[in-house]
């Protein structure tokens, strides 16, 4: 079945450092890909999305490019802030379906210090 | 604020009991999804409803059931509770076919079974 694999955390960075969180997927169809962020004590917020190969999703300085050839959707940010400290989840859903469940990776905890 | 509301925020109950979690989707969204988040299993899809009808089932136990009402709010019923059912339960909603597939999450209900 479909699955998502994310790099293990925690990731600990200093403010203004470059961030990469790796995400790869396995899917039989042509999934849509998402990054969600969960701040402490809160629900999941949609951070960015991409629906087809070579699409780049971006939001709040975060970017991720849908790479079909490497089945990857790595999350990047050029300069992290303390406020970016959270858990980041990569997820997929089958594109074109009427509305299907999200399959999540295990999450990567990011801790940014000043 | 995603526009998805969940009540209650916290719930503490004893083994063997039954509880009901409630979710109101974003205005206009027809699909409701339920997810369970636990430390050992991560985020797992339980069940989806679309416009009052069950659409998809995931790893939902037979002791759990859900429904979506004519006003589109949804309830997740958990019965014969066990210690292992302690988790965060999230509801998410999306617009539905042809109108948007992004899922927006509520703040969650934290269930503690003692």
Short mmCIF file of C-alpha atoms in Angstrom, two decimals:
data_model
loop_
_atom_site.label_atom_id
_atom_site.label_comp_id
_atom_site.label_asym_id
_atom_site.label_seq_id
_atom_site.Cartn_x
_atom_site.Cartn_y
_atom_site.Cartn_z
CA UNK A 1 0.00 0.00 0.00
CA UNK A 2 0.87 3.65 -0.13
CA UNK A 3 3.32 4.95 2.46
CA UNK A 4 5.37 7.97 3.49
CA UNK A 5 8.84 7.93 5.03
CA UNK A 6 10.30 10.96 6.75
CA UNK A 7 13.70 11.53 8.27
CA UNK A 8 13.91 10.75 11.94
CA UNK A 9 14.15 13.66 14.32
CA UNK A 10 14.65 15.62 16.31
CA UNK A 11 16.28 18.22 14.13
CA UNK A 12 18.01 20.90 16.17
CA UNK A 13 19.10 24.12 14.48
CA UNK A 14 20.21 27.61 15.36
CA UNK A 15 18.16 30.57 14.22
CA UNK A 16 18.81 31.55 10.56
CA UNK A 17 20.14 28.09 9.67
CA UNK A 18 19.03 26.24 6.54
CA UNK A 19 16.44 23.53 7.00
CA UNK A 20 15.86 20.35 5.05
CA UNK A 21 13.45 17.63 6.14
CA UNK A 22 13.49 14.65 3.82
CA UNK A 23 10.31 12.91 2.72
CA UNK A 24 9.91 10.04 0.28
CA UNK A 25 6.76 8.23 -0.69
CA UNK A 26 5.50 5.01 -2.20
CA UNK A 27 2.27 5.16 -4.16
CA UNK A 28 0.62 3.15 -6.90
CA UNK A 29 -1.15 6.12 -8.47
CA UNK A 30 -0.40 9.83 -8.79
CA UNK A 31 -0.79 11.22 -5.30
CA UNK A 32 -1.06 14.76 -4.08
CA UNK A 33 1.60 15.61 -1.53
CA UNK A 34 1.34 17.78 1.55
CA UNK A 35 3.32 19.14 4.44
CA UNK A 36 1.46 19.77 7.67
CA UNK A 37 2.82 21.45 10.79
CA UNK A 38 1.75 20.83 14.37
CA UNK A 39 2.67 23.39 17.01
CA UNK A 40 2.69 22.26 20.64
CA UNK A 41 -0.80 21.60 21.95
CA UNK A 42 -2.47 22.39 18.64
CA UNK A 43 -3.97 20.61 15.66
CA UNK A 44 -2.38 20.15 12.27
CA UNK A 45 -2.09 23.10 9.92
CA UNK A 46 -1.68 22.70 6.20
CA UNK A 47 1.69 24.25 5.34
CA UNK A 48 1.95 23.60 1.60
CA UNK A 49 0.88 21.22 -1.11
CA UNK A 50 1.71 19.98 -4.61
CA UNK A 51 -0.57 18.02 -6.90
CA UNK A 52 1.63 16.90 -9.81
CA UNK A 53 5.20 16.23 -10.77
CA UNK A 54 7.53 19.25 -10.69
CA UNK A 55 4.96 21.37 -8.82
CA UNK A 56 6.54 23.50 -6.11
CA UNK A 57 4.50 24.26 -3.04
CA UNK A 58 5.49 27.25 -0.94
CA UNK A 59 4.25 29.10 2.12
CA UNK A 60 5.79 31.21 4.89
CA UNK A 61 9.28 30.76 3.44
CA UNK A 62 8.96 26.96 3.26
CA UNK A 63 9.20 25.17 -0.08
CA UNK A 64 8.89 21.62 -1.36
CA UNK A 65 9.07 20.28 -4.91
CA UNK A 66 7.19 17.18 -6.09
CA UNK A 67 9.87 14.94 -7.61
CA UNK A 68 8.29 11.96 -9.32
CA UNK A 69 11.60 10.49 -10.50
CA UNK A 70 12.91 10.24 -6.94
CA UNK A 71 9.45 9.93 -5.28
CA UNK A 72 10.40 12.73 -2.92
CA UNK A 73 8.90 15.89 -1.45
CA UNK A 74 11.62 17.38 0.74
CA UNK A 75 10.77 20.41 2.86
CA UNK A 76 13.23 23.33 2.84
CA UNK A 77 13.53 26.75 4.39
CA UNK A 78 16.42 29.11 3.90
CA UNK A 79 16.45 30.71 7.33
CA UNK A 80 14.56 29.19 10.25
CA UNK A 81 13.20 31.13 13.20
CA UNK A 82 12.52 30.08 16.77
CA UNK A 83 8.81 30.27 15.95
CA UNK A 84 9.27 27.44 13.39
CA UNK A 85 9.82 24.97 16.24
CA UNK A 86 7.11 22.35 15.73
CA UNK A 87 6.47 18.85 14.41
CA UNK A 88 6.34 18.57 10.61
CA UNK A 89 4.38 15.83 8.86
CA UNK A 90 4.67 14.80 5.24
CA UNK A 91 1.49 13.25 3.82
CA UNK A 92 -0.03 11.98 0.60
CA UNK A 93 -3.46 11.31 -0.78
CA UNK A 94 -4.48 9.73 -4.05
CA UNK A 95 -5.06 12.45 -6.59
CA UNK A 96 -8.28 12.41 -8.53
CA UNK A 97 -10.19 10.52 -5.92
CA UNK A 98 -13.41 11.93 -4.54
CA UNK A 99 -11.78 12.49 -1.23
CA UNK A 100 -9.43 10.05 0.34
CA UNK A 101 -7.60 9.69 3.57
CA UNK A 102 -4.22 11.22 4.17
CA UNK A 103 -1.35 8.86 4.79
CA UNK A 104 1.16 10.48 7.10
CA UNK A 105 4.80 10.02 7.84
CA UNK A 106 5.82 9.67 11.46
CA UNK A 107 6.63 13.34 11.83
CA UNK A 108 9.89 15.22 12.35
CA UNK A 109 10.37 17.42 15.39
CA UNK A 110 12.20 20.67 14.67
CA UNK A 111 13.73 22.65 17.51
CA UNK A 112 15.22 26.07 16.73
CA UNK A 113 17.27 27.94 19.30
CA UNK A 114 18.21 31.61 19.33
CA UNK B 1 -8.15 28.99 13.02
CA UNK B 2 -9.04 26.27 10.51
CA UNK B 3 -12.79 26.67 10.93
CA UNK B 4 -13.15 23.07 12.12
CA UNK B 5 -14.38 22.77 15.69
CA UNK B 6 -14.15 19.80 18.01
CA UNK B 7 -15.61 19.21 21.45
CA UNK B 8 -14.68 18.43 24.09
CA UNK B 9 -11.05 19.49 24.18
CA UNK B 10 -10.17 16.99 26.89
CA UNK B 11 -11.93 13.87 28.10
CA UNK B 12 -10.94 11.62 30.97
CA UNK B 13 -12.86 8.41 31.49
CA UNK B 14 -12.47 4.91 32.84
CA UNK B 15 -11.94 1.61 31.07
CA UNK B 16 -15.12 0.03 29.81
CA UNK B 17 -16.91 3.33 29.35
CA UNK B 18 -18.32 4.90 26.21
CA UNK B 19 -17.66 8.44 24.95
CA UNK B 20 -18.79 10.61 22.05
CA UNK B 21 -16.56 13.10 20.29
CA UNK B 22 -18.11 15.82 18.21
CA UNK B 23 -16.86 17.65 15.13
CA UNK B 24 -18.26 20.54 13.10
CA UNK B 25 -16.65 20.94 9.67
CA UNK B 26 -15.77 24.20 7.96
CA UNK B 27 -18.74 25.97 6.49
CA UNK B 28 -19.56 24.40 3.13
CA UNK B 29 -17.33 21.35 3.53
CA UNK B 30 -19.11 18.07 2.85
CA UNK B 31 -16.38 15.57 3.79
CA UNK B 32 -15.39 14.76 7.35
CA UNK B 33 -12.46 12.57 8.31
CA UNK B 34 -11.47 11.17 11.71
CA UNK B 35 -7.87 10.45 12.65
CA UNK B 36 -6.21 9.05 15.76
CA UNK B 37 -2.80 10.28 16.88
CA UNK B 38 -0.85 8.19 19.37
CA UNK B 39 2.81 7.96 20.26
CA UNK B 40 3.23 4.39 19.04
CA UNK B 41 0.98 4.43 15.95
CA UNK B 42 1.42 8.01 14.78
CA UNK B 43 -1.42 9.58 12.81
CA UNK B 44 -3.87 6.99 11.53
CA UNK B 45 -6.99 7.43 9.46
CA UNK B 46 -10.12 5.99 11.03
CA UNK B 47 -13.12 6.82 8.85
CA UNK B 48 -14.49 9.29 6.29
CA UNK B 49 -17.99 10.56 5.67
CA UNK B 50 -19.19 12.52 2.68
CA UNK B 51 -22.53 14.33 2.80
CA UNK B 52 -23.92 11.93 5.37
CA UNK B 53 -22.67 8.69 3.83
CA UNK B 54 -19.72 6.60 4.92
CA UNK B 55 -17.06 6.91 2.23
CA UNK B 56 -13.97 5.10 3.42
CA UNK B 57 -12.76 3.12 6.41
CA UNK B 58 -9.27 2.88 7.75
CA UNK B 59 -7.93 1.24 10.88
CA UNK B 60 -11.09 1.72 12.87
CA UNK B 61 -11.85 -0.78 15.61
CA UNK B 62 -15.24 -2.48 15.75
CA UNK B 63 -15.78 -0.81 19.14
CA UNK B 64 -15.66 2.55 17.36
CA UNK B 65 -18.35 3.99 15.15
CA UNK B 66 -19.16 7.31 13.57
CA UNK B 67 -21.91 9.14 11.77
CA UNK B 68 -22.47 12.38 9.92
CA UNK B 69 -25.73 14.20 10.48
CA UNK B 70 -27.87 16.23 8.02
CA UNK B 71 -26.31 19.45 9.28
CA UNK B 72 -22.93 17.84 8.38
CA UNK B 73 -21.53 17.69 11.89
CA UNK B 74 -20.05 14.33 12.80
CA UNK B 75 -19.73 12.26 15.94
CA UNK B 76 -17.22 9.54 16.75
CA UNK B 77 -18.41 7.02 19.31
CA UNK B 78 -15.86 4.99 21.24
CA UNK B 79 -17.14 2.17 23.43
CA UNK B 80 -15.74 -0.46 25.79
CA UNK B 81 -12.75 1.80 26.18
CA UNK B 82 -9.32 0.35 26.87
CA UNK B 83 -6.16 2.01 28.15
CA UNK B 84 -4.72 1.78 24.66
CA UNK B 85 -7.46 4.02 23.28
CA UNK B 86 -5.88 6.99 25.02
CA UNK B 87 -4.86 9.32 22.19
CA UNK B 88 -5.56 12.55 20.40
CA UNK B 89 -8.52 12.31 18.05
CA UNK B 90 -8.63 14.75 15.18
CA UNK B 91 -11.40 15.62 12.83
CA UNK B 92 -10.66 17.14 9.43
CA UNK B 93 -12.90 18.43 6.68
CA UNK B 94 -12.60 19.09 2.97
CA UNK B 95 -14.90 20.57 0.38
CA UNK B 96 -15.48 17.41 -1.63
CA UNK B 97 -15.27 16.26 -5.25
CA UNK B 98 -14.29 18.96 -7.71
CA UNK B 99 -14.23 21.65 -5.06
CA UNK B 100 -11.05 21.05 -3.13
CA UNK B 101 -9.25 18.13 -1.59
CA UNK B 102 -7.14 19.85 1.07
CA UNK B 103 -8.04 18.67 4.53
CA UNK B 104 -8.33 21.19 7.36
CA UNK B 105 -7.92 19.90 10.87
CA UNK B 106 -9.65 20.75 14.11
CA UNK B 107 -7.77 21.26 17.38
CA UNK B 108 -8.40 17.69 18.49
CA UNK B 109 -9.89 15.93 21.50
CA UNK B 110 -7.43 14.44 23.95
CA UNK B 111 -8.88 11.24 25.38
CA UNK B 112 -7.37 9.74 28.52
CA UNK B 113 -8.62 6.33 29.62
CA UNK B 114 -7.72 5.42 33.21
#
